[in-house]
Coordinates of C-alpha atoms in Angstrom, one line a residue:
M1 CA 40.0 64.2 12.9
L2 CA 43.5 64.1 11.4
Q3 CA 42.7 60.7 9.8
E4 CA 39.5 62.1 8.2
S5 CA 41.4 65.1 6.8
Q6 CA 44.0 62.8 5.2
N7 CA 41.3 60.6 3.7
R8 CA 39.6 63.6 2.1
L9 CA 43.0 64.7 0.7
K10 CA 43.5 61.3 -0.9
H11 CA 40.0 61.2 -2.3
F12 CA 40.3 64.7 -3.8
A13 CA 43.6 63.7 -5.4
A14 CA 42.0 60.6 -6.9
L15 CA 39.1 62.5 -8.3
K16 CA 41.4 65.1 -9.9
S17 CA 43.3 62.3 -11.5
K18 CA 40.1 60.6 -12.7
Y19 CA 38.7 63.7 -14.3
Q20 CA 42.1 65.0 -15.6
A21 CA 42.1 68.1 -13.3
T22 CA 45.6 67.6 -11.8
N23 CA 46.7 71.0 -13.2
Y24 CA 44.5 72.8 -10.8
P25 CA 46.9 74.0 -8.1
D26 CA 44.6 74.0 -5.0
S27 CA 44.6 70.5 -3.4
S28 CA 42.7 71.5 -0.3
P29 CA 39.5 69.5 0.3
S30 CA 37.9 72.9 1.2
S31 CA 38.2 73.8 -2.5
L32 CA 34.9 74.2 -4.5
L33 CA 36.4 71.8 -7.1
Y34 CA 36.3 69.0 -4.6
L35 CA 32.6 69.5 -4.1
I36 CA 32.0 69.7 -7.9
L37 CA 34.0 66.6 -8.6
R38 CA 32.2 64.6 -5.9
K39 CA 28.8 65.7 -7.5
V40 CA 30.0 64.7 -11.0
D41 CA 31.2 61.3 -9.7
L42 CA 27.8 60.7 -8.2
G43 CA 25.9 61.8 -11.3
I44 CA 24.3 64.8 -9.6
Q45 CA 23.3 67.8 -11.6
L46 CA 25.6 70.9 -11.3
T47 CA 24.3 74.3 -10.5
T48 CA 24.7 77.3 -12.9
L49 CA 27.2 78.8 -10.4
E50 CA 29.3 75.7 -10.4
I51 CA 29.4 75.5 -14.2
E52 CA 30.4 79.2 -14.4
W53 CA 33.2 78.5 -11.9
L54 CA 34.6 75.6 -14.0
R55 CA 34.6 77.9 -17.1
E56 CA 36.5 80.6 -15.2
H57 CA 39.1 78.1 -14.2
E58 CA 39.3 76.6 -17.7
L59 CA 37.8 73.3 -16.5
E60 CA 34.8 73.1 -18.9
F61 CA 35.7 69.6 -19.9
I62 CA 34.5 68.5 -16.5
C63 CA 31.0 69.7 -17.4
Q64 CA 31.0 67.3 -20.4
E65 CA 32.0 64.4 -18.1
Q66 CA 29.0 65.4 -15.9
Q67 CA 26.7 65.6 -18.9
D68 CA 27.8 62.1 -20.1
K69 CA 27.1 60.6 -16.7
L70 CA 23.6 62.2 -16.6
K71 CA 22.9 60.8 -20.1
D72 CA 24.0 57.3 -19.0
F73 CA 21.8 57.7 -15.9
V74 CA 18.8 58.5 -18.0
N75 CA 19.6 55.7 -20.5
L76 CA 19.7 53.2 -17.7
G77 CA 16.2 54.2 -16.6
V78 CA 14.9 54.0 -20.2
E79 CA 16.5 50.6 -20.7
F80 CA 15.0 49.3 -17.5
S81 CA 11.5 50.4 -18.7
K82 CA 12.0 48.7 -22.0
L83 CA 13.1 45.5 -20.3
K84 CA 10.1 45.6 -17.9
S85 CA 7.7 46.0 -20.9
K86 CA 9.4 43.3 -22.9
Y87 CA 9.2 40.7 -20.1
K88 CA 5.8 41.9 -18.9
A89 CA 7.0 43.2 -15.5
T90 CA 5.6 46.7 -15.8
K91 CA 3.5 46.4 -12.6
H92 CA 6.7 46.2 -10.6
G93 CA 7.1 50.0 -10.0
T94 CA 10.4 50.0 -8.0
S95 CA 13.2 52.3 -9.2
W96 CA 15.9 50.6 -11.2
Q97 CA 18.5 51.9 -8.8
S98 CA 17.1 49.9 -5.9
S99 CA 15.6 46.9 -7.5
H100 CA 16.8 43.4 -8.0
L101 CA 14.6 43.2 -11.1
Y102 CA 17.0 45.2 -13.4
S103 CA 19.9 42.8 -13.0
I104 CA 17.6 39.7 -13.4
L105 CA 16.0 41.1 -16.6
W106 CA 19.4 42.0 -17.9
K107 CA 20.6 38.4 -17.4
I108 CA 17.4 37.1 -19.1
D109 CA 17.9 39.4 -22.1
S110 CA 21.5 38.5 -22.4
G111 CA 20.6 34.8 -22.5
N112 CA 22.3 33.9 -19.2
L113 CA 20.7 31.4 -16.8
L114 CA 19.2 32.6 -13.6
T115 CA 20.1 31.2 -10.2
D116 CA 17.6 29.4 -8.1
S117 CA 17.4 32.4 -5.7
E118 CA 16.7 34.7 -8.6
V119 CA 13.8 32.5 -9.9
Q120 CA 12.5 32.3 -6.3
W121 CA 12.6 36.2 -6.2
L122 CA 10.5 36.4 -9.4
R123 CA 8.0 33.9 -7.9
E124 CA 7.7 35.8 -4.6
N125 CA 7.1 39.1 -6.4
D126 CA 4.4 37.6 -8.6
L127 CA 6.4 38.1 -11.8
S128 CA 5.2 34.8 -13.3
E129 CA 5.6 35.9 -17.0
A130 CA 9.2 36.9 -16.4
K131 CA 9.8 33.6 -14.6
K132 CA 8.2 31.7 -17.5
I133 CA 10.4 33.4 -20.1
A134 CA 13.4 32.8 -17.9
Q135 CA 12.6 29.1 -17.7
E136 CA 12.0 28.9 -21.5
M137 CA 15.4 30.6 -22.1
K138 CA 17.0 28.2 -19.6
K139 CA 15.5 25.3 -21.6
I140 CA 16.8 26.8 -24.9
A141 CA 20.2 27.3 -23.3
Q142 CA 20.3 23.7 -22.2
E143 CA 19.3 22.5 -25.6
K144 CA 22.0 24.7 -27.2
K145 CA 24.5 23.3 -24.8
K146 CA 23.4 19.7 -25.6
I147 CA 23.7 20.4 -29.3
A148 CA 27.1 21.9 -28.8
Q149 CA 28.2 18.8 -26.8
E150 CA 26.9 16.6 -29.6
R151 CA 28.7 18.5 -32.2
S152 CA 31.9 18.3 -30.2
R153 CA 31.3 14.6 -29.8
F154 CA 30.7 14.3 -33.6
T155 CA 34.1 16.1 -34.2
Q156 CA 35.8 13.7 -31.8
L157 CA 34.2 10.6 -33.5
K158 CA 35.3 11.9 -36.9
S159 CA 38.9 12.2 -35.6
K160 CA 38.7 8.8 -33.9
Y161 CA 37.4 6.9 -36.9
K162 CA 39.6 8.8 -39.5
A163 CA 36.7 10.7 -41.2
T164 CA 37.9 14.3 -40.7
Q165 CA 38.1 15.0 -44.4
Y166 CA 34.3 14.8 -44.6
Q167 CA 33.2 18.4 -44.3
D168 CA 29.5 17.9 -43.3
S169 CA 29.2 18.5 -39.5
Y170 CA 25.4 18.4 -39.2
L171 CA 24.2 16.1 -36.5
D172 CA 21.6 14.5 -38.8
S173 CA 24.2 13.6 -41.3
F174 CA 24.5 10.0 -42.5
L175 CA 28.1 10.0 -41.3
H176 CA 27.1 10.9 -37.8
Q177 CA 24.7 7.9 -37.6
I178 CA 27.5 5.6 -38.9
L179 CA 30.1 6.8 -36.5
K180 CA 27.7 6.4 -33.5
K181 CA 27.2 2.7 -34.6
L182 CA 31.0 2.2 -34.9
E183 CA 31.4 3.6 -31.4
V184 CA 29.2 0.9 -29.9
T185 CA 30.6 -1.7 -32.2
E186 CA 27.2 -2.1 -33.9
R187 CA 27.3 -3.7 -37.3
L188 CA 26.8 -1.5 -40.3
S189 CA 24.4 -2.3 -43.0
D190 CA 25.6 -2.9 -46.6
S191 CA 24.2 0.5 -47.7
E192 CA 26.1 2.2 -44.8
Y193 CA 29.4 0.4 -45.7
N194 CA 29.0 1.3 -49.4
W195 CA 28.3 4.9 -48.4
L196 CA 31.7 5.0 -46.7
L197 CA 33.4 3.7 -49.8
N198 CA 31.5 6.0 -52.2
N199 CA 32.6 9.0 -50.0
Q200 CA 36.3 7.9 -50.0
L201 CA 36.2 7.2 -46.3
L202 CA 38.4 4.2 -46.8
E203 CA 40.1 4.3 -43.4
T204 CA 36.7 4.5 -41.7
A205 CA 35.5 1.5 -43.7
E206 CA 38.7 -0.4 -42.8
I207 CA 38.0 0.2 -39.1
F208 CA 34.5 -1.3 -39.6
Q209 CA 36.0 -4.3 -41.3
Q210 CA 38.5 -4.7 -38.4
Q211 CA 35.6 -4.6 -36.0
D212 CA 33.7 -7.2 -38.0
S213 CA 36.8 -9.4 -38.1
E214 CA 37.2 -9.1 -34.3
K215 CA 33.5 -10.0 -33.8
E216 CA 33.8 -13.0 -36.1
T217 CA 36.7 -14.2 -34.0
H218 CA 34.8 -13.5 -30.8
F219 CA 31.7 -15.4 -32.2
A220 CA 33.8 -18.4 -33.0
Q221 CA 35.3 -18.4 -29.5
L222 CA 31.8 -18.2 -28.0
R223 CA 30.5 -21.0 -30.1
D224 CA 33.4 -23.2 -29.0
K225 CA 33.1 -22.1 -25.3
Y226 CA 29.4 -22.8 -25.1
Q227 CA 29.3 -25.9 -27.4
A228 CA 27.3 -24.4 -30.2
N229 CA 29.6 -25.3 -33.1
K230 CA 27.1 -27.5 -34.8
H231 CA 25.0 -24.4 -35.6
L232 CA 25.7 -23.7 -39.3
D233 CA 24.9 -20.0 -39.6
L234 CA 28.3 -18.3 -38.8
S235 CA 27.3 -14.8 -39.8
L236 CA 27.2 -12.0 -37.3
S237 CA 23.6 -11.5 -38.0
S238 CA 22.7 -14.9 -36.6
P239 CA 20.4 -14.8 -33.5
L240 CA 23.0 -17.1 -31.9
Y241 CA 25.6 -14.4 -31.5
P242 CA 23.7 -12.1 -29.2
I243 CA 22.4 -15.1 -27.2
L244 CA 26.0 -16.3 -26.6
Q245 CA 27.0 -12.7 -25.8
N246 CA 24.3 -12.7 -23.1
I247 CA 25.5 -15.9 -21.6
D248 CA 29.1 -14.6 -21.6
A249 CA 27.9 -11.4 -20.0
K250 CA 26.3 -13.4 -17.1
T251 CA 22.8 -12.4 -18.2
N252 CA 20.0 -14.9 -17.7
L253 CA 18.4 -16.0 -21.0
S254 CA 14.8 -15.1 -21.7
E255 CA 12.2 -17.7 -22.5
S256 CA 12.2 -16.8 -26.2
E257 CA 16.0 -17.2 -26.3
I258 CA 15.8 -20.7 -24.7
N259 CA 13.0 -21.6 -27.1
W260 CA 15.2 -20.6 -30.1
L261 CA 18.1 -22.7 -28.8
E262 CA 15.7 -25.6 -28.4
Q263 CA 14.5 -25.2 -31.9
Q264 CA 18.2 -25.3 -33.1
E265 CA 18.8 -28.4 -31.0
L266 CA 21.5 -26.7 -29.0
S267 CA 20.8 -28.6 -25.8
E268 CA 24.4 -28.4 -24.6
T269 CA 24.4 -24.6 -24.9
I270 CA 21.1 -24.5 -22.9
A271 CA 22.6 -26.8 -20.2
I272 CA 25.7 -24.7 -19.8
A273 CA 23.7 -21.4 -19.7
Q274 CA 21.3 -22.9 -17.0
E275 CA 24.2 -24.2 -15.0
L276 CA 25.9 -20.8 -15.0
E277 CA 22.6 -19.2 -14.0
Q278 CA 22.2 -21.7 -11.1
T279 CA 25.8 -21.1 -10.1
R280 CA 25.2 -17.3 -9.9
E281 CA 21.9 -17.9 -8.1
F282 CA 23.6 -20.3 -5.6
A283 CA 26.4 -17.7 -5.0
A284 CA 23.7 -15.0 -4.3
L285 CA 21.8 -17.4 -2.0
R286 CA 24.9 -18.3 0.0
L287 CA 25.6 -14.6 0.5
K288 CA 22.0 -13.9 1.5
Y289 CA 21.9 -16.8 4.0
K290 CA 25.5 -16.2 5.3
A291 CA 26.9 -19.5 4.0
T292 CA 29.8 -18.1 1.9
E293 CA 32.3 -20.3 3.8
Y294 CA 30.6 -23.4 2.4
Q295 CA 33.1 -24.7 -0.1
D296 CA 30.9 -26.5 -2.6
S297 CA 29.7 -23.8 -5.1
S298 CA 28.2 -26.3 -7.6
P299 CA 24.5 -26.0 -8.1
K300 CA 24.4 -29.8 -7.8
S301 CA 25.1 -29.3 -4.1
H302 CA 22.3 -30.3 -1.7
L303 CA 22.7 -26.9 0.0
Y304 CA 21.6 -25.2 -3.2
K305 CA 18.4 -27.3 -3.2
I306 CA 17.8 -26.3 0.5
L307 CA 18.2 -22.6 -0.2
K308 CA 16.0 -22.8 -3.2
R309 CA 13.2 -24.4 -1.2
L310 CA 13.7 -21.9 1.5
E311 CA 13.2 -19.1 -0.9
L312 CA 9.9 -20.6 -2.0
S313 CA 8.4 -21.8 1.3
N314 CA 10.3 -19.9 4.1
Q315 CA 10.3 -23.1 6.1
L316 CA 12.9 -25.9 6.5
G317 CA 12.1 -29.6 6.7
E318 CA 13.5 -31.9 9.4
Q319 CA 16.0 -33.5 7.0
D320 CA 17.2 -30.0 5.8
I321 CA 17.7 -28.9 9.4
N322 CA 19.7 -32.0 10.2
F323 CA 21.9 -31.4 7.0
L324 CA 22.6 -27.9 8.1
K325 CA 23.3 -28.8 11.7
K326 CA 25.9 -31.5 10.7
R327 CA 27.7 -28.9 8.6
K328 CA 27.4 -26.2 11.3
L329 CA 25.3 -24.0 9.1
T330 CA 23.1 -23.0 12.0
E331 CA 22.9 -19.3 10.9
I332 CA 20.8 -20.5 7.9
I333 CA 18.4 -22.2 10.3
E334 CA 18.1 -18.9 12.3
I335 CA 17.5 -16.8 9.2
A336 CA 14.9 -19.4 8.0
N337 CA 13.1 -19.4 11.3
E338 CA 13.0 -15.6 11.3
K339 CA 11.6 -15.6 7.8
Y340 CA 9.0 -18.2 8.6
A341 CA 8.0 -16.4 11.8
S342 CA 7.6 -13.2 9.8
T343 CA 5.5 -15.0 7.2
L344 CA 3.2 -16.2 9.9
K345 CA 2.9 -12.7 11.4
S346 CA 2.0 -11.4 8.0
K347 CA -0.6 -14.1 7.7
I348 CA -2.1 -13.0 11.0
D349 CA -2.1 -9.3 9.9
L350 CA -4.1 -10.3 6.9
G351 CA -6.7 -11.8 9.1
E352 CA -5.9 -15.4 8.2
L353 CA -5.9 -18.2 10.8
L354 CA -2.9 -20.3 11.7
N355 CA -3.3 -24.1 11.3
E356 CA -2.3 -26.7 13.8
S357 CA 1.1 -27.4 12.3
E358 CA 2.0 -23.7 12.3
I359 CA 1.0 -23.3 15.9
D360 CA 3.1 -26.4 16.8
W361 CA 6.0 -24.9 15.0
L362 CA 5.7 -21.6 16.9
K363 CA 5.5 -23.5 20.2
N364 CA 8.6 -25.7 19.3
N365 CA 10.6 -22.6 18.3
R366 CA 9.7 -20.5 21.4
R367 CA 7.6 -18.0 19.6
E368 CA 4.5 -18.2 21.8
Y369 CA 4.1 -14.4 21.6
I370 CA 3.0 -14.9 17.9
I371 CA 0.4 -17.4 19.0
V372 CA -0.9 -14.9 21.5
L373 CA -0.9 -12.2 18.8
A374 CA -2.8 -14.6 16.5
Q375 CA -5.4 -15.3 19.2
Q376 CA -5.9 -11.7 20.0
K377 CA -6.4 -10.8 16.3
H378 CA -8.7 -13.8 15.8
F379 CA -10.6 -13.0 19.0
A380 CA -11.3 -9.5 17.7
I381 CA -12.6 -10.9 14.4
L382 CA -14.8 -13.5 16.1
K383 CA -16.2 -10.9 18.5
R384 CA -17.4 -8.8 15.5
K385 CA -18.8 -11.9 13.9
Y386 CA -20.7 -13.1 16.9
G387 CA -21.8 -9.6 18.0
L388 CA -19.8 -9.3 21.3
I389 CA -19.3 -5.6 21.6
A390 CA -18.2 -5.3 25.2
P391 CA -14.7 -3.8 25.1
T392 CA -13.7 -5.4 28.5
L393 CA -14.9 -8.9 27.5
P394 CA -12.2 -11.4 28.7
M395 CA -10.7 -13.7 26.1
Q396 CA -11.7 -16.8 28.1
P397 CA -13.9 -18.7 27.9
F398 CA -15.4 -16.8 25.0
Y399 CA -12.4 -17.3 22.6
T400 CA -12.5 -21.0 23.2
I401 CA -16.2 -21.1 22.7
M402 CA -16.1 -19.2 19.4
V403 CA -13.2 -21.2 18.0
K404 CA -15.2 -24.4 18.7
L405 CA -18.2 -22.9 17.0
E406 CA -16.0 -22.1 14.0
K407 CA -14.9 -25.7 13.9
K408 CA -18.5 -26.9 14.3
E409 CA -17.7 -28.5 17.6
R410 CA -20.3 -28.8 20.3
L411 CA -20.0 -26.6 23.4
D412 CA -20.3 -27.5 27.1
I413 CA -24.0 -27.2 27.6
I414 CA -23.6 -26.4 31.4
L415 CA -21.1 -23.6 30.7
V416 CA -23.4 -22.0 28.1
A417 CA -26.3 -22.2 30.5
Q418 CA -24.2 -20.6 33.3
L419 CA -23.1 -17.7 31.0
I420 CA -26.6 -17.1 29.9
E421 CA -27.8 -17.2 33.6
Q422 CA -25.0 -14.7 34.5
N423 CA -26.1 -12.4 31.6
M424 CA -22.6 -12.8 30.0
L425 CA -24.3 -14.3 27.0
S426 CA -27.6 -13.5 25.4
R427 CA -30.0 -16.4 25.0
D428 CA -30.9 -14.8 21.6
G429 CA -27.3 -13.9 20.7
K430 CA -25.3 -15.3 17.8
I431 CA -23.3 -17.6 20.1
A432 CA -26.3 -19.1 21.7
I433 CA -28.1 -19.5 18.3
A434 CA -25.0 -21.2 16.8
H435 CA -24.8 -23.5 19.9
Y436 CA -28.4 -24.5 19.6
R437 CA -28.1 -25.2 15.9
L438 CA -25.1 -27.5 16.5
E439 CA -27.0 -29.3 19.2
A440 CA -30.0 -29.8 16.9
E441 CA -27.8 -31.1 14.1
F442 CA -26.0 -33.4 16.6
Y443 CA -29.3 -35.0 17.8
E444 CA -30.5 -35.3 14.2
Q445 CA -27.4 -37.3 13.4
E446 CA -27.9 -39.4 16.6
I447 CA -31.4 -40.2 15.5
K448 CA -30.1 -41.5 12.1
R449 CA -27.2 -43.3 13.8
T450 CA -29.2 -45.0 16.7
G451 CA -32.8 -44.7 15.8
H452 CA -33.4 -43.4 19.3
K453 CA -36.8 -41.6 19.2
W454 CA -36.4 -39.6 22.3
H455 CA -33.8 -37.5 20.5
I456 CA -36.7 -36.2 18.3
P457 CA -38.2 -33.8 20.9
T458 CA -34.7 -32.8 22.0
A459 CA -33.6 -31.9 18.4
S460 CA -36.9 -30.1 17.8
S461 CA -36.5 -28.0 21.0
Y462 CA -33.0 -27.0 19.9
W463 CA -34.2 -26.0 16.4
R464 CA -36.8 -23.8 18.1
K465 CA -34.1 -22.1 20.2
A466 CA -32.0 -21.6 17.1
N467 CA -35.0 -19.6 15.6
Q468 CA -35.6 -22.3 13.0
P469 CA -39.2 -23.6 13.9
E470 CA -39.6 -24.9 10.3
Q471 CA -36.8 -27.4 11.0
A472 CA -38.5 -28.4 14.3
L473 CA -41.8 -29.0 12.4
K474 CA -39.9 -31.0 9.8
I475 CA -38.3 -33.4 12.3
T476 CA -41.6 -33.9 14.3
S477 CA -43.6 -34.6 11.1
L478 CA -43.9 -38.4 11.6
D479 CA -46.6 -41.1 12.1
L480 CA -47.1 -41.2 15.9
E481 CA -49.1 -44.4 15.6
R482 CA -45.7 -46.2 15.0
I483 CA -44.6 -45.0 18.5
K484 CA -45.7 -47.0 21.4
E485 CA -44.8 -44.8 24.4
G486 CA -47.5 -42.3 25.2
N487 CA -45.1 -40.0 27.0
L488 CA -42.8 -39.8 23.9
K489 CA -45.8 -39.0 21.7
S490 CA -46.8 -36.3 24.2
A491 CA -43.3 -34.8 24.2
I492 CA -43.1 -34.8 20.4
L493 CA -46.5 -33.1 20.2
V494 CA -45.7 -30.5 22.8
T495 CA -42.5 -29.4 20.9
R496 CA -44.3 -29.6 17.6
G497 CA -47.1 -27.4 19.0
A498 CA -44.5 -24.9 20.3
A499 CA -43.0 -24.7 16.8
F500 CA -46.5 -24.0 15.3
R501 CA -46.8 -21.3 17.9
D502 CA -43.4 -19.8 16.9
I503 CA -44.7 -19.3 13.3
G504 CA -48.0 -17.9 14.5
N505 CA -50.2 -21.0 13.7
L506 CA -52.0 -21.0 17.0
A507 CA -54.8 -23.4 15.9
D508 CA -52.4 -26.2 15.0
A509 CA -50.5 -25.4 18.2
E510 CA -53.6 -25.9 20.3
N511 CA -54.5 -29.1 18.5
C512 CA -51.0 -30.5 19.3
A513 CA -51.3 -29.5 23.0
R514 CA -54.7 -31.1 23.4
K515 CA -53.5 -34.4 21.7
A516 CA -50.5 -34.3 24.0
M517 CA -52.8 -34.2 27.1
E518 CA -54.6 -37.2 25.8
Y519 CA -51.3 -39.2 25.5
Q520 CA -49.9 -38.1 28.8
P521 CA -52.6 -36.4 31.0
N522 CA -50.3 -36.1 34.0
S523 CA -47.6 -34.1 32.2
Y524 CA -47.6 -30.3 32.9
Q525 CA -46.0 -29.4 29.6
P526 CA -49.1 -29.5 27.4
Y527 CA -50.9 -27.3 29.9
T528 CA -48.0 -24.8 29.9
L529 CA -48.2 -24.7 26.1
M530 CA -51.9 -24.0 26.2
G531 CA -51.3 -21.2 28.7
A532 CA -48.8 -19.6 26.3
I533 CA -51.1 -20.0 23.3
Y534 CA -53.9 -18.1 25.1
Y535 CA -51.6 -15.4 26.2
D536 CA -50.6 -15.0 22.5
I537 CA -54.3 -14.8 21.6
G538 CA -54.7 -12.1 24.3
D539 CA -57.1 -14.1 26.5
Y540 CA -55.0 -13.8 29.7
V541 CA -57.7 -15.2 32.0
E542 CA -57.9 -18.4 30.0
G543 CA -54.2 -18.5 29.8
D544 CA -53.9 -18.3 33.6
Y545 CA -56.4 -21.1 33.8
W546 CA -54.1 -23.4 31.8
F547 CA -51.0 -22.2 33.7
E548 CA -52.7 -23.1 36.9
Q549 CA -53.4 -26.5 35.5
A550 CA -49.7 -26.9 34.7
I551 CA -48.8 -26.1 38.3
Q552 CA -51.3 -28.6 39.5
H553 CA -49.7 -31.2 37.2
G554 CA -46.2 -30.6 38.6
A555 CA -44.9 -27.3 37.1
K556 CA -43.1 -24.9 39.4
T557 CA -44.5 -21.4 39.8
E558 CA -41.1 -19.8 38.9
D559 CA -41.1 -21.9 35.7
I560 CA -44.5 -20.6 34.8
D561 CA -43.3 -17.0 35.5
D562 CA -40.3 -17.6 33.3
E563 CA -42.6 -18.8 30.5
I564 CA -44.6 -15.7 30.8
K565 CA -41.5 -13.6 30.6
R566 CA -40.5 -15.5 27.4
I567 CA -43.9 -14.6 26.0
F568 CA -43.2 -10.9 26.6
R569 CA -39.8 -11.1 25.1
S570 CA -41.0 -12.8 21.9
T571 CA -44.1 -10.5 21.5
K572 CA -43.3 -7.7 19.0
D573 CA -46.5 -5.8 19.4
E574 CA -45.8 -3.1 22.0
N575 CA -49.5 -2.4 22.6
K576 CA -50.1 -6.1 23.3
R577 CA -47.3 -6.2 25.7
H578 CA -48.5 -3.1 27.4
E579 CA -52.0 -4.7 27.8
A580 CA -50.6 -7.9 29.2
A581 CA -48.4 -6.0 31.6
E582 CA -51.3 -4.0 32.9
Y583 CA -53.3 -7.3 33.4
L584 CA -50.4 -8.9 35.4
L585 CA -49.7 -5.9 37.6
K586 CA -53.4 -5.6 38.4
K587 CA -53.4 -9.3 39.3
D588 CA -50.3 -9.3 41.5
S589 CA -48.1 -6.2 41.4
Q590 CA -45.4 -7.7 43.6
R591 CA -45.1 -11.1 41.8
Y592 CA -45.1 -9.4 38.4
S593 CA -43.2 -6.2 39.2
W594 CA -40.8 -6.9 36.3
A595 CA -43.8 -6.1 34.0
K596 CA -43.5 -2.4 34.8
S597 CA -40.6 -2.1 32.3
Y598 CA -43.0 -3.0 29.5
L599 CA -45.4 -0.2 30.6
K600 CA -42.6 2.3 30.0
K601 CA -42.0 1.1 26.5
S602 CA -45.6 1.6 25.4
P603 CA -46.2 4.7 23.3
N604 CA -49.7 5.1 24.8
N605 CA -48.2 5.2 28.3
S606 CA -46.5 8.6 27.7
K607 CA -49.8 10.4 26.8

């Protein structure tokens, strides 16, 4: 309580001093004057009673102080309204006393830059116009600053190059352009040099002449250093000077620069430049491949050739490896191997195949995991190509099978048959079709190589399985009179008739079957063909007759049943299959129970 009383006393004394009322004898905080001065200090309107009290105690001047404060208070509000209107922020209705906007608009109007937090505040309060103006003013301020800096730089250049007596300080003045050229030791034109003389800037002109003299000396040194003295043009405007400067600055020459040197017959200069470029390249390569301890830094070194080849091919040859091993530069070998392994992995990622030499390299360098990765990627690609969609399909033997097919190599016939029998391969799938095509092509080549006629029905049979009956008809189109063996004639006719059946030419198919019977009456195959033909026609009774004849001539019942199943699979007409299924089930529902599935697929069956 005592502390608070002391604070009030101090505050009252300070207010009396501030408002020149120290002559008032009462210093107690309980005085009405203390209340009045506090209200004046806060800009609060005085009451009539308070004003009368001031007059009674001859303190009217305090009323004027209070009026001035109120006037300032009103002026601040008016000024805030004007700023809001000027910068299109009128929709922001907050009082100036509690708003950040007043100080921000004041800064904008004063040409001061806003802070990032102030710009963010304008954005958050949807004051885009004010923000836009602030940004424009910021841009203007930056441009002004840049101009000021350029003017300051111009003044410095005038001082540096003895041109202070020239009064023009505009940035676009001719002198400014000249001084900027002198600063970068760029050669002046004759008109620029004469301008300096005409404007009595003799010291500036002398500095230019000194620069030119130094350049001429430098040009002469460069011509001598890079063996270009036979070039007759010694002027600084000669194309040779910048070329020699580039060489001296360790900059590789462009193709056009080399062409110019060749035209001037400066072969020694070209050789020096190229050797320097190669030296720099060799140094960079030694650093890259951790061979900095190798003493020979000449580009004639064999190591340089090795590293150059390594950059191009990512692979070291046997001789290069031996060279590096003898000089204990084994780290280069390790880096090269990592690079080559990375290149092979990239090749795999692009879906490309590794060749035999690449696979051998991976094996020899203990990177079998990359081979496995390549096989997995390749397996996925081949699965898509050959229509193997089962996600749990094992890699073997299917990967080996598909790789062989890609190489046009024949498959193990027994393995393919087993996979088909186990339903792991479809007999009509892409792998089986490709296998059948390869076998057909093989037997065609064997016919040409050996002339062995028994390969004809074999090749024809494979063409049929490969869904290419036209090829089967082509290979069986020959003069049978030139063949002595009746059983061979019969075999050719049976497979030819089957090919006719494949393309829907049942009349020619039947003719072939009947001729085959004539050549070999005891063979069951022509009868089996006749049965299939009549099933295709839809005469199932006649077809059964011929199938029965086939059994009597040696066919097995299960083989005939398999043939009927093949007929069902190859028939595309659903109604026809439904009709045949009904016939078989009526004939022997137990033997032909498999035919029930074809009843379900008939659209008429669901009615």
